[in-house]
Structures are given as C-alpha cells and as structure tokens.
XYZ file of C-alpha atoms in Angstrom:
699
model
C 0.091 -0.004 -0.119
C 2.677 2.198 0.732
C 4.802 1.862 -2.322
C 1.683 2.144 -4.209
C 0.859 5.943 -2.284
C 4.163 6.374 -2.914
C 4.000 6.421 -6.793
C 1.467 9.022 -6.848
C 3.256 11.325 -4.912
C 0.910 10.522 -1.851
C 3.965 11.645 0.628
C 1.565 12.867 3.605
C -1.225 9.888 3.317
C 1.942 7.341 3.330
C 3.283 9.467 6.458
C 0.445 9.338 8.329
C 0.185 5.313 7.428
C 3.510 4.742 8.614
C 3.098 6.847 11.784
C -0.215 4.557 12.375
C 2.172 1.775 11.822
C 4.779 2.703 13.989
C 2.388 3.440 16.898
C 0.875 -0.091 16.466
C 4.499 -1.719 16.559
C 5.031 0.209 19.401
C 2.461 -1.142 21.282
C 2.947 -4.490 20.152
C 6.427 -4.449 21.398
C 7.129 -6.061 24.669
C 3.216 -8.046 24.515
C 4.795 -11.794 25.002
C 1.188 -12.703 26.672
C -1.769 -14.457 25.074
C -4.085 -12.491 26.423
C -2.192 -8.376 25.656
C -1.712 -10.058 21.993
C -5.820 -11.093 21.746
C -6.292 -7.559 23.469
C -4.293 -5.591 20.772
C -6.432 -7.231 17.971
C -9.444 -6.683 19.493
C -8.789 -2.721 20.148
C -7.484 -1.968 16.419
C -10.151 -4.185 15.145
C -12.795 -2.373 17.124
C -11.154 1.169 16.285
C -10.599 0.369 12.718
C -14.201 -0.494 11.693
C -15.611 2.279 13.740
C -14.003 4.827 11.833
C -13.935 3.194 7.992
C -17.553 1.798 8.685
C -19.698 3.413 11.136
C -22.934 2.459 9.476
C -21.825 -1.596 9.641
C -20.742 -0.885 12.959
C -23.930 -0.048 13.415
C -26.307 -2.357 11.733
C -24.381 -5.344 13.026
C -23.760 -4.320 16.202
C -19.785 -4.347 15.829
C -18.146 -4.201 19.484
C -15.331 -5.879 20.882
C -15.481 -8.185 23.466
C -13.306 -8.330 26.548
C -11.089 -11.041 26.878
C -11.619 -10.987 31.112
C -15.331 -11.511 29.749
C -14.766 -14.071 26.893
C -12.322 -15.880 29.953
C -15.581 -15.817 32.115
C -17.682 -17.446 29.807
C -16.002 -20.160 28.394
C -14.985 -21.240 32.443
C -18.485 -20.912 32.883
C -19.541 -23.347 30.114
C -16.555 -25.806 31.171
C -17.958 -25.638 34.609
C -21.742 -26.681 33.678
C -20.445 -29.301 31.409
C -18.834 -30.985 33.874
C -21.404 -30.838 36.802
C -24.361 -31.620 34.680
C -23.523 -33.811 31.824
C -19.900 -34.843 33.182
C -18.673 -33.627 29.775
C -15.796 -30.999 28.822
C -14.974 -29.527 25.786
C -12.392 -32.326 25.071
C -15.089 -35.181 24.726
C -15.129 -35.851 21.218
C -19.196 -35.056 21.252
C -19.193 -31.927 22.288
C -19.044 -29.639 19.307
C -18.471 -26.025 20.427
C -19.632 -22.849 17.977
C -19.209 -19.187 17.910
C -21.867 -18.162 15.504
C -20.560 -14.207 15.533
C -16.655 -15.038 15.583
C -15.407 -11.509 14.665
C -11.690 -11.794 15.520
C -11.925 -15.223 16.526
C -11.752 -14.517 20.394
C -13.845 -16.959 21.819
C -12.235 -19.891 20.116
C -8.759 -18.425 20.121
C -9.046 -18.088 23.994
C -10.688 -21.223 24.481
C -7.255 -23.458 22.646
C -5.041 -20.782 25.112
C -7.320 -21.655 28.267
C -5.733 -24.864 29.323
C -9.435 -26.727 29.427
C -7.840 -28.629 26.313
C -4.870 -31.098 26.224
C -2.484 -30.829 23.349
C -4.440 -33.913 22.110
C -7.661 -32.949 22.263
C -6.742 -29.424 21.128
C -5.556 -31.095 17.588
C -8.333 -33.530 17.134
C -11.347 -30.652 18.496
C -9.167 -28.059 15.775
C -9.878 -30.770 12.800
C -13.590 -31.437 13.522
C -15.050 -29.746 17.006
C -15.030 -26.299 16.862
C -16.689 -23.969 14.340
C -16.215 -20.096 13.874
C -18.843 -18.203 11.708
C -18.452 -14.435 10.520
C -20.370 -12.437 7.683
C -17.836 -9.425 7.615
C -15.229 -10.601 4.692
C -12.600 -8.490 6.629
C -13.446 -9.845 9.966
C -13.406 -13.122 8.457
C -10.022 -13.283 7.463
C -8.526 -11.583 11.035
C -10.664 -14.639 12.972
C -8.845 -17.177 10.279
C -5.523 -16.169 11.034
C -5.744 -15.490 14.187
C -7.104 -18.873 14.976
C -4.932 -20.598 12.327
C -1.709 -19.048 14.481
C -2.363 -19.953 17.840
C -3.109 -23.406 16.744
C 0.630 -22.924 15.447
C 1.818 -21.466 18.765
C 0.072 -23.636 20.806
C 0.492 -27.016 19.275
C 3.552 -26.325 17.002
C 1.928 -28.550 14.231
C 3.033 -27.190 10.500
C -0.030 -24.737 9.659
C -2.960 -26.089 8.929
C -6.005 -24.208 7.611
C -8.904 -23.883 10.024
C -11.198 -26.235 8.741
C -14.072 -24.957 10.819
C -14.028 -21.165 9.606
C -17.061 -20.184 7.818
C -18.051 -17.321 5.972
C -21.387 -16.588 5.956
C -24.583 -14.785 7.905
C -25.721 -17.085 10.829
C -29.095 -16.389 10.865
C -29.667 -16.870 7.106
C -28.009 -20.556 7.354
C -31.468 -22.138 7.957
C -33.199 -19.567 6.030
C -32.470 -20.303 2.448
C -29.953 -22.428 0.264
C -26.207 -21.372 -0.078
C -26.045 -18.189 -2.464
C -22.604 -18.443 -3.074
C -21.860 -21.909 -3.492
C -20.779 -21.990 -7.100
C -18.083 -19.647 -5.931
C -17.130 -20.439 -2.845
C -16.774 -24.447 -3.142
C -15.217 -25.214 0.137
C -17.183 -22.435 2.139
C -20.125 -23.772 1.011
C -19.119 -27.657 2.090
C -18.338 -26.359 5.214
C -21.930 -24.943 4.901
C -23.531 -28.302 4.996
C -21.333 -29.795 7.149
C -22.047 -27.480 10.180
C -26.010 -27.727 9.747
C -25.406 -31.317 9.912
C -23.698 -31.188 13.399
C -25.233 -31.925 16.708
C -24.089 -28.463 18.288
C -23.637 -28.592 22.278
C -21.883 -25.533 22.997
C -22.907 -22.394 21.600
C -20.575 -18.953 22.843
C -20.345 -15.925 21.236
C -20.998 -12.142 21.585
C -23.913 -11.471 19.292
C -24.634 -8.393 17.304
C -26.898 -6.063 19.032
C -29.096 -4.184 16.680
C -32.919 -2.713 17.261
C -32.630 -1.230 13.662
C -31.483 2.034 12.000
C -31.743 5.441 13.776
C -32.370 7.199 10.716
C -33.948 6.171 7.410
C -31.170 8.979 5.762
C -28.954 6.220 6.682
C -30.549 3.514 4.369
C -29.278 0.620 6.822
C -32.153 -1.410 7.577
C -31.555 -4.619 9.686
C -31.714 -7.645 7.330
C -35.074 -9.400 7.614
C -34.927 -13.243 8.162
C -38.818 -14.442 7.577
C -38.557 -17.920 9.440
C -36.572 -16.721 12.572
C -38.747 -13.703 12.772
C -41.634 -16.024 12.496
C -40.050 -18.017 15.435
C -39.755 -14.824 17.853
C -43.453 -14.186 16.523
C -44.695 -17.198 17.673
C -43.152 -17.816 20.744
C -41.781 -14.393 22.410
C -44.268 -11.865 20.822
C -47.108 -14.424 21.775
C -46.807 -14.243 25.289
C -45.843 -10.598 25.871
C -48.532 -8.552 27.528
C -46.714 -5.186 25.850
C -48.374 -3.056 23.165
C -45.536 -2.954 21.574
C -42.950 -6.104 20.525
C -40.569 -3.909 18.153
C -37.436 -4.247 20.566
C -37.745 -8.626 19.909
C -35.993 -7.948 16.855
C -32.825 -6.867 17.753
C -30.071 -9.082 16.736
C -29.283 -10.345 20.090
C -32.779 -11.607 20.631
C -32.618 -12.893 17.294
C -29.170 -14.934 18.361
C -31.168 -16.068 21.521
C -33.799 -17.252 19.838
C -31.772 -18.914 16.833
C -29.445 -20.401 19.816
C -31.948 -22.308 21.554
C -33.567 -23.313 18.431
C -29.857 -25.084 17.543
C -29.328 -26.416 20.589
C -32.520 -28.488 20.636
C -33.296 -30.140 23.952
C -29.708 -30.047 25.809
C -26.720 -27.920 25.570
C -24.641 -24.542 27.320
C -25.163 -21.385 25.583
C -22.405 -18.540 26.975
C -23.284 -15.247 25.900
C -22.534 -11.471 26.708
C -25.320 -9.139 25.346
C -27.432 -6.585 25.931
C -29.139 -7.255 29.074
C -32.227 -5.336 28.333
C -33.893 -8.489 28.828
C -33.895 -9.096 32.162
C -36.387 -6.380 32.637
C -38.206 -4.595 29.876
C -41.369 -4.232 29.332
C -41.249 -5.787 25.714
C -39.452 -9.121 26.970
C -42.071 -10.739 29.798
C -42.858 -13.115 27.104
C -39.238 -13.741 26.075
C -38.359 -14.349 29.964
C -41.560 -16.471 29.814
C -40.222 -18.437 27.388
C -36.546 -18.867 28.603
C -37.869 -20.032 31.838
C -39.587 -22.325 30.085
C -36.819 -23.347 27.663
C -33.859 -23.889 29.754
C -33.415 -25.893 33.051
C -30.965 -23.056 34.532
C -30.226 -19.387 33.597
C -27.044 -17.459 35.389
C -26.979 -14.120 34.699
C -24.449 -12.738 35.560
C -25.759 -8.340 35.011
C -22.591 -6.018 34.530
C -24.817 -2.950 34.753
C -23.457 0.525 32.733
C -27.045 1.559 30.974
C -26.178 4.939 29.687
C -29.267 5.578 28.459
C -30.073 6.596 31.860
C -28.978 10.271 33.703
C -28.207 11.437 36.905
C -27.531 9.525 39.915
C -28.549 6.561 38.540
C -26.531 6.749 35.363
C -23.437 7.052 38.105
C -24.346 3.890 39.861
C -24.802 2.399 36.742
C -21.011 2.903 36.318
C -18.804 2.265 33.285
C -19.299 0.403 30.068
C -17.711 -2.550 29.345
C -17.929 -2.073 25.481
C -16.440 1.239 26.100
C -17.807 3.314 23.571
C -19.069 0.476 21.820
C -22.774 0.326 23.723
C -24.469 2.387 26.217
C -26.774 -0.149 26.879
C -26.794 -2.364 30.114
C -24.505 -5.624 29.563
C -25.376 -8.627 30.822
C -23.050 -12.765 30.710
C -25.812 -15.239 30.582
C -25.142 -18.898 30.757
C -28.140 -20.702 29.525
C -28.540 -24.174 30.238
C -31.075 -27.334 28.828
C -30.657 -30.242 30.898
C -33.340 -32.535 29.960
C -32.646 -34.439 33.103
C -33.107 -32.069 35.373
C -35.757 -32.207 38.347
C -37.192 -28.871 37.263
C -36.768 -25.734 34.919
C -36.719 -22.699 35.005
C -34.122 -22.004 37.682
C -32.747 -18.670 37.359
C -29.671 -17.505 39.649
C -28.816 -14.125 39.313
C -25.560 -11.755 40.716
C -25.374 -7.845 40.479
C -21.710 -6.229 40.289
C -22.455 -3.600 42.089
C -23.130 0.084 42.197
C -21.155 2.905 40.737
C -17.705 0.673 39.437
C -15.880 1.696 36.603
C -15.146 0.273 33.232
C -11.891 -1.304 34.450
C -13.074 -2.324 38.176
C -15.724 -4.064 36.925
C -13.529 -6.429 34.319
C -11.048 -6.627 37.679
C -13.556 -8.149 39.049
C -14.540 -10.264 36.268
C -11.275 -11.664 36.454
C -11.201 -12.383 39.638
C -14.416 -14.297 40.041
C -13.255 -16.583 36.784
C -16.264 -18.005 36.198
C -20.133 -18.818 37.471
C -18.646 -21.163 39.769
C -16.346 -18.251 41.301
C -19.510 -16.385 41.727
C -21.100 -19.263 44.269
C -18.543 -19.536 46.211
C -17.478 -15.737 46.802
C -20.613 -14.349 47.139
C -23.488 -16.810 45.857
C -25.936 -16.268 43.412
C -29.973 -14.883 44.377
C -32.562 -17.335 42.683
C -35.353 -15.299 41.316
C -38.870 -16.881 41.348
C -41.024 -15.070 38.223
C -44.064 -13.341 39.223
C -47.775 -13.613 37.125
C -46.627 -10.560 35.003
C -43.064 -12.635 34.102
C -41.198 -10.099 35.942
C -37.665 -11.411 37.592
C -36.587 -7.826 39.091
C -38.104 -4.812 40.214
C -41.993 -6.750 40.846
C -44.459 -5.039 41.133
C -46.913 -4.301 43.909
C -49.962 -6.985 43.292
C -52.082 -4.161 45.136
C -51.585 -1.295 42.367
C -53.784 -3.846 40.367
C -56.917 -2.793 42.386
C -57.052 0.545 41.008
C -58.750 2.047 38.252
C -56.501 2.585 35.207
C -55.545 5.907 33.758
C -56.571 4.200 30.624
C -56.047 0.639 28.517
C -56.414 0.326 24.559
C -56.252 -3.384 24.909
C -59.023 -4.138 26.963
C -62.082 -2.638 25.565
C -64.393 -3.486 28.556
C -62.615 -2.584 31.511
C -63.699 0.521 33.760
C -61.115 3.591 32.940
C -60.740 6.658 34.254
C -59.886 8.543 30.535
C -62.242 7.642 27.361
C -58.785 8.507 24.999
C -55.014 9.388 25.795
C -51.827 9.190 23.633
C -48.362 9.571 23.269
C -46.891 13.007 22.326
C -45.969 13.973 18.704
C -43.348 11.402 17.252
C -41.939 14.135 14.745
C -39.298 11.595 13.046
C -37.246 14.480 11.914
C -37.327 17.294 14.882
C -34.543 19.113 13.950
C -36.365 20.352 11.086
C -40.175 20.368 13.091
C -38.927 22.317 15.762
C -37.565 25.860 16.372
C -36.722 28.577 18.752
C -37.004 31.346 16.097
C -40.177 30.954 14.033
C -38.623 32.540 11.042
C -35.868 30.047 11.166
C -38.348 27.200 11.167
C -40.468 29.055 8.382
C -37.649 28.947 6.304
C -36.038 25.413 7.428
C -39.487 23.891 6.220
C -40.353 25.632 2.907
C -36.332 24.283 1.742
C -37.399 20.924 3.422
C -40.340 20.620 1.195
C -38.795 22.124 -1.861
C -36.119 19.595 -1.787
C -38.907 17.387 -1.214
C -41.223 17.754 -4.177
C -38.189 18.149 -6.540
C -37.614 14.350 -5.295
C -41.030 13.527 -5.799
C -40.545 15.026 -9.265
C -37.396 13.033 -10.137
C -38.491 9.639 -8.387
C -41.255 9.680 -11.190
C -40.122 10.757 -14.103
C -37.434 8.169 -13.792
C -40.250 5.672 -13.514
C -42.081 7.073 -16.485
C -39.092 7.047 -18.746
C -38.598 3.228 -17.717
C -42.410 2.129 -17.613
C -41.804 -1.335 -18.670
C -39.405 -1.907 -15.546
C -40.160 -1.977 -12.457
C -40.155 1.046 -9.941
C -36.838 1.897 -9.357
C -35.796 1.116 -5.828
C -36.702 3.792 -3.590
C -34.228 3.465 -0.615
C -31.177 3.592 -3.036
C -32.392 5.998 -5.185
C -33.705 8.877 -2.641
C -31.092 11.695 -2.142
C -29.979 10.375 1.440
C -28.504 14.090 2.162
C -29.281 15.143 5.868
C -28.483 18.536 5.526
C -31.880 18.917 3.264
C -34.145 16.337 4.469
C -34.931 13.886 7.129
C -36.439 10.676 5.347
C -39.159 8.694 7.145
C -41.308 5.561 6.102
C -44.147 7.601 5.633
C -42.848 10.334 3.924
C -41.213 7.518 1.423
C -44.626 6.219 0.952
C -45.873 9.922 0.154
C -43.271 10.205 -2.717
C -44.031 6.740 -4.065
C -47.492 7.686 -4.554
C -46.430 11.148 -6.681
C -47.665 13.235 -3.917
C -46.589 16.844 -3.579
C -46.675 19.333 -0.898
C -46.859 22.666 0.253
C -45.982 24.970 3.306
C -48.669 26.023 4.663
C -48.819 28.646 7.476
C -51.467 27.836 9.360
C -49.461 24.407 10.804
C -47.056 26.552 12.972
C -48.157 26.282 16.968
C -46.052 26.682 20.077
C -45.132 22.797 21.462
C -43.621 21.730 24.543
C -40.163 19.856 23.178
C -38.845 19.137 26.297
C -39.378 20.174 29.888
C -39.868 23.870 30.504
C -38.944 24.188 27.041
C -41.276 25.656 24.256
C -40.557 25.480 20.928
C -42.390 26.825 17.500
C -43.441 23.549 15.818
C -44.856 22.833 12.308
C -48.000 20.555 12.827
C -48.979 18.878 9.667
C -49.117 15.442 9.102
C -47.513 14.662 6.517
C -44.474 15.649 8.321
C -44.725 14.700 11.584
C -44.209 10.772 11.450
C -46.417 10.246 13.922
C -49.060 12.204 15.380
C -51.548 9.704 17.354
C -54.346 11.134 19.115
C -52.959 14.497 19.499
C -55.765 15.943 16.792
C -58.723 15.086 19.246
C -56.671 16.776 21.681
C -55.629 19.785 20.433
C -58.111 20.099 17.015
C -56.904 23.755 16.421
C -54.557 26.507 17.687
C -56.161 28.250 20.727
C -57.807 25.406 21.657
C -58.360 25.603 25.631
C -57.175 22.534 26.816
C -54.720 20.815 29.315
C -52.827 17.166 29.199
C -50.975 15.695 32.161
C -47.874 14.058 30.665
C -46.589 11.154 32.237
C -43.616 8.891 31.836
C -44.354 5.995 28.757
C -43.909 2.789 29.382
C -40.211 1.470 28.036
C -38.866 4.712 29.514
C -35.666 4.887 31.037
C -36.028 7.919 33.265
C -37.571 7.796 36.600
C -41.331 8.702 36.328
C -42.923 11.977 36.217
C -45.671 13.895 35.415
C -45.888 17.256 34.042
C -49.012 18.859 32.689
C -49.135 21.382 29.933
C -51.452 23.389 27.811
C -49.446 22.989 24.108
C -48.810 20.279 21.784
C -46.301 17.795 23.713
C -43.294 16.138 21.916
C -42.766 12.319 22.525
C -39.766 12.637 24.678
C -40.923 15.650 26.515
C -41.015 13.274 29.472
C -40.297 10.037 28.003
C -42.167 8.117 25.964
C -44.654 10.554 27.168
C -48.518 9.570 27.319
C -50.991 12.436 27.809
C -54.120 12.474 29.401
C -56.663 15.274 28.784
C -58.824 17.417 30.414
C -61.159 17.539 26.952
C -61.246 15.919 24.126
C -62.825 17.008 20.783
C -64.676 15.316 18.272
C -63.825 16.287 15.021
C -65.229 16.669 11.514
C -63.963 12.748 11.285
C -64.658 9.811 13.136
C -63.200 9.539 16.489
C -63.137 6.133 15.965
C -60.177 6.186 14.136
C -56.328 5.654 15.277
C -54.990 7.747 12.378
C -57.419 10.705 11.467
C -56.588 13.011 8.436
C -54.766 15.956 7.638
C -58.464 18.181 8.854
C -58.236 16.509 12.116
C -55.256 18.644 12.690
C -56.873 22.040 12.427
C -59.272 23.794 10.857
C -58.891 25.044 7.418
C -58.352 28.498 6.996
C -55.536 31.011 5.800
C -52.954 32.214 8.203
C -50.398 34.760 8.884
C -47.157 34.709 11.226
C -44.275 36.564 12.026
C -41.318 36.439 14.318
C -42.884 37.453 17.684
C -46.384 36.910 17.665
C -48.082 32.986 17.103
C -49.838 32.444 14.093
C -53.144 33.536 13.544
C -56.386 31.350 14.274
C -57.171 29.340 12.356
C -61.270 28.881 12.858
C -62.383 26.022 14.490
C -64.048 23.552 12.111
C -67.378 21.805 13.350
C -65.780 20.359 16.987
C -67.587 18.967 19.640
C -66.275 19.444 23.095
C -66.183 16.472 26.226
C -65.120 15.755 29.255
C -61.934 12.663 28.572
C -62.842 11.722 32.181
C -65.235 8.990 31.646
C -69.132 8.265 33.218
C -67.455 5.305 34.753
C -64.428 6.987 36.140
C -66.774 9.788 37.565
C -69.213 7.257 39.413
C -65.889 4.956 40.374
C -65.193 8.365 42.858
C -68.870 9.304 43.800
C -69.526 5.937 44.979
C -66.032 6.187 47.268
C -67.196 9.444 48.705
C -71.102 8.976 48.314
C -72.595 12.768 49.467
C -69.545 15.070 48.260
C -70.341 16.806 44.551
C -67.391 15.418 42.736
C -66.432 16.889 39.045
C -65.075 15.280 36.079
C -62.648 18.539 36.526
C -62.123 17.428 40.038
C -61.223 14.022 39.246
C -58.470 15.263 36.494
C -57.025 17.642 39.142
C -56.820 14.765 41.957
C -54.829 12.372 39.365
C -52.539 15.155 39.034
C -52.127 16.061 42.764
C -52.023 12.395 43.486
C -49.111 11.397 40.978
C -46.973 13.653 42.678
C -47.606 12.356 46.155
C -43.498 10.741 47.775
C -45.504 8.095 49.857
C -47.416 6.851 46.006
C -44.292 6.907 43.727
C -41.966 5.525 46.491
C -44.895 2.512 46.949
C -45.602 1.749 43.143
C -42.356 2.595 41.843
C -41.938 -0.862 40.523
C -45.215 -0.493 38.526
C -44.919 2.657 37.203
C -41.809 2.028 35.232
C -43.688 -0.593 33.770
C -47.378 0.359 33.526
C -49.401 3.289 32.939
C -50.251 4.353 36.548
C -53.709 3.404 38.117
C -55.592 5.799 40.559
C -56.398 4.664 44.108
C -58.843 6.204 46.032
C -57.595 7.664 48.978
C -59.448 6.842 52.407
C -61.707 9.915 52.951
C -63.248 12.720 50.860
C -61.046 15.009 52.602
C -57.962 13.270 51.229
C -59.807 13.570 47.854
C -60.563 17.190 47.788
C -56.499 18.022 49.518
C -54.738 16.024 46.807
C -57.483 17.639 44.027
C -56.679 21.354 45.506
C -52.886 20.496 45.159
C -53.708 19.515 41.461
C -54.882 22.498 40.954
C -52.409 24.641 42.660
C -49.736 23.455 40.769
C -51.381 23.220 37.189
C -51.892 27.005 37.885
C -48.172 27.619 37.674
C -48.402 26.126 34.428
C -47.344 28.928 32.069
C -46.205 26.525 29.220
C-alpha cells in the first residue's frame, strides 16, 4: 500500500499510515502473553471498523469483547459441562460454535485456556470447533488469529482452520447457499456445520434494533423463518403493546441459538441485558424459563441511556464507546434430565464501578462457580407478570387505570389518551425562531418535491421496468431532509406538498422548553391522538403527561397546555382534560389531515403566534369517563365531585412521594393506576394541590 501511495506522490498519506503502523508496532512491542495479543487485535479491529465503516458497525452491532468476559464465559460453560453433563470441551461428542466470531477471540481463548490438552486441541481443531463470520475482513482476521494460535500452541505445521465459515448465521437455515458456486470449500463447510449436533454455543451476538434514521439507508436484514419463531414464542407470550425490540439482533441470536441446541446443551452469551427487565421482554422471559433448566445471569450494568445519579450508579460501560446499553453475561443451560426447569440465578456486579473495576472483578471471579464461592447467587422467582427483578406490588392492580387500549371493556378514567408527537425529524420540525422554522420547512418541502418529480420522471422513462428501489434511489443528504417511512410512501404515491402557515404552533419540546413546531401530518411521522386533544391553534385544553412504558427515566408527571413532544417526558403518555370530536370519525387511530387543524388562511411573524385558524365543526367533551366519575362518587357518597375535580386529583396524587415510592416498580412497567384515598378530605386535598400545581403552568 505504501508503495502504491508513493508512486502517486501521496507523501502525506504515506507518512500518516507509516505513523499509524509505527504506533501499532510500539504498542505491540513487549507484549508476549496471549491475553495481551488478543487485546491489541480486538482494539485495532474495533477502532478500525468504527471509523472506516460506521453504518456497518451500527447495523451489525460490531463491538469488541473484553478478554476477561470471554474467559469468564469459557470457564463457566466448562463448569456446566462438567457438573451437569459429565463432559468437557475435549470430549469427542462436544461440538463448540461461535456463530458471530468477529476476530475469533472465543475460539482462540478456548485454545489458550488450558481447558484442552494438546491431543484434544489437535482433534477439536480438525472437527469440533466452528466459527461463523459475515464481514469478509473480520473473517480473514479470525482465520489468521485462530490458525496462528493453533500453530503456536501445538507447533504443528500451518494447517487451515476447517471450522471457519463465511456466512450470515441467521440465514443458515433460511435459504440455500447463494454463493456455493463461487466458494465451493465454504459451501461444503456450511453443509457440514448444518449437519452437526452442536452442544455448546459461545458468543457476543450483534446488538441492533434497527437504524436510527431512514436517511442512513441502513435497515436490518429480515429473516422470515427466524422472525416467525420469535413471533410465535416471545411475541405471543407478551402483554406489551409494542414488541418492536424483539427484533433486536441479540434477541434473534438467543432464539436462533436455543433452536440450534435442540433439547440439550449450553449457551454462553455476553449481550444487551435489557431482556432481564424490559416491558416488551416479558414474553421472552416466560419462554426462557420454560425452555431452559437453568439460567445464570451476571449483570454488569453500564446503562448509559439513563442520567444523573442513576447513570453514575450504573458505572462504566463494559464495551467502552461500543454500547450504551446495560450488559450481562448469561449462561443458558438445557438439561433434559434436570429435576426442575426455569431456575434463574442472578448476580449484580454492584454500583458505581468503573469499566476497569468491572473487568477486574470479572477476572477475579473467573466463572459462575467463582460467584457461587465468593458471593452466592440470588435465586429469582418470576411473578405472574413474568417480571424477574423490580417486581410489582399486586395491590396496584386493584385501582382504576388511567386508560387501557387493549381491554375495551375495563373501567378506566380517561376515554382516550395519546403519546406525544413523534416528528421523525426534530431538527426540521422544531425551532425557537419562528422565521428560522419557516425557512427550514420551506427548504425541506422544496427538496422533497424535487425528489418526487425526479423519482416519477425516472419511473415514466422506464415504464416497462419495475419502479426503482426507493431506498437506493433517494438523495439521503441529511442537510436537505430527514426521510421516514411515511414520507417515502408519500413520494412513491406522487404526492407533492406545500408549506402551510396555519400549521405553525407552540409546543412543549422538553420540560420547561417551548419551541415553535410545524404540526402537519405529512411531515410529522406520528401524531397519534393529538388531533383530538388539540384540534386547532387556540384550543383550551390541558394534558397530564406521564412517563411512558419502556422509558429509561424515572417516573414523572407534568401538565401542559401546549402540544407535547414524545420525549417531553420520556415516551410520554398524555391524558387530556377535554377531548374534541372533529369532522372526522372519532373511531380511527389515524385521523386525516383535516383533524390536525381546521382549514383557514393565517399569517405569522417572528414575534407572535400564528394567527388563529377558525375552528371547524368540533364538539368538546370531558375526557374523564362516566364510569370514572361514578367510581369516585361511589367512593365518596354525598360529595359533589365533577370530572374536572378528578382530573386535578389525578395530577395531585401523581406527585405524592408516598405513592411514587410504594409503586415505583409498577410505574416503571405500566401506566399509573389511581387509588381512592381513605376519605373525602384526602380527595379534596389532592384535587386542590393538583389545581395549584396546574395554575403555575405558563407553558
């Protein structure tokens, strides 16, 4: 490479590369132990991919695995093989697979671990070890790493590693090999691996729930058969409204590996730990307790999607900058001869530990056996909600719910409620300057219309061909537009758009942070039920916004008289004082554009709100249900209680420290339920407090 660069007189680039190679050489000098060599390979690999291929890194969830964690998993699996199956890695019947091998660290460290004799290593290398990788560069690094380690351990002449496979592991059982004619040896290995009865799966699976922006054109690959298995197991057993996160790659990896093992074997994973307590993972937890005889979960914390004191308690990130998610090492055991299934062993690494302190502790404990000797495991018993930790107070279920969109027959306080607006393009839709907002939106709409024209002009020219693939066709310049699924569909339907002044409104973007907002169905990805709460500009309404399910923030409640953003409070669910029946049917979840605001011409300037569009035919009604009113009237007979009194009672009660502390675990997993306090005096005290808090609202 340097020679080619010098031929083109690219001295600066050559010097830069030379300095890079010199720095690598300097770092590698003196590293004589196997662990140190693996660390430098891992760090170079991780940093290279993160800088050279950021989209690939995000989609495939490429992060390096600390050697300490790899060794812990290897020794833990060995302990299970010995104690539950009377086997070891070296037994001829034990086939070991790393389905997402990266640089080959798991297989390499197994060879270096001392868990295999030299004779066993020679035999396993030839027919008992399997490593899959989808990224070509990583595939070569892994092959070289494994082969050179084998040579140094055995002093055998160079022998290609026959267990190395270039493949998408998730595709192995989806369809036939599409490159068999080009890579004959690889195809033969593929068929051989599929025929093996695998007993051990060890890996760091990819973590990726999907692209963060449609402009990235970086969607996860779909796997119909595998995703179908997730749907019929994890999703079907979930009570969550949204199970989108079950398509995360690490969840796919758990489903794939469990099916690959069959009825007997061991899995050792280091993965995202959200499955331990996330709401959408309740069905997954139920299935894991049914499918595995034992699970050992070593929770390493590190959730940096939190903030403040909670973030500090989570401590350092095991993968450094590679992941902000909580991480856990999990050993999954399928022993068909076990006396009972679903034994869940749990150990938390502790609060306020740095990354290095966590790695040191993993090294000291060495395996799940080390945890048993040093600290002992906590045995978790799932509750009726399939919660493992942070289990709910069952008395919470006795109270009336704020709302329930799954069970239409249950008594609830609010007849309708909504998530805050999810624009899908905050940088365009919100601005503190009204003039700047108008400039941004007009420019984006102009760019969008040009793309509509370009797309359909191309389509007409090639009328005998299929429509161009829109993801590959569109200009994804993020300085011009933010694409989303719905906007792409509009473009495909040849829908041009124009700027509408009347859609500029005030919103509450974050707590105590007002922004001007372009509230338009076509350029707001999801408006949910907000058009029935704020049908026109100057509508008189207030909404209580509470932290939604799946939020990583502590529970809070905030009232506002402006349109709230989805993240005004995390994943905010909004409960209104009033609902408005507009021209459109109130039964649809997706009202048409006319439901956003009534039609009318408006003007705006930089200092005042957009002029009021005259409201169309809309009828205001209380959002508190008749059933909710009767519920409180029965609790306090003789009291003249109105629906508005109940609204402010709810707001006051949600600020009660006693209520928040007692039901903290419930509030982190479900919408609030509202108790009737002991006497009418307490009711009026909370209602009065709620009104007083609401009167402070000027936003």
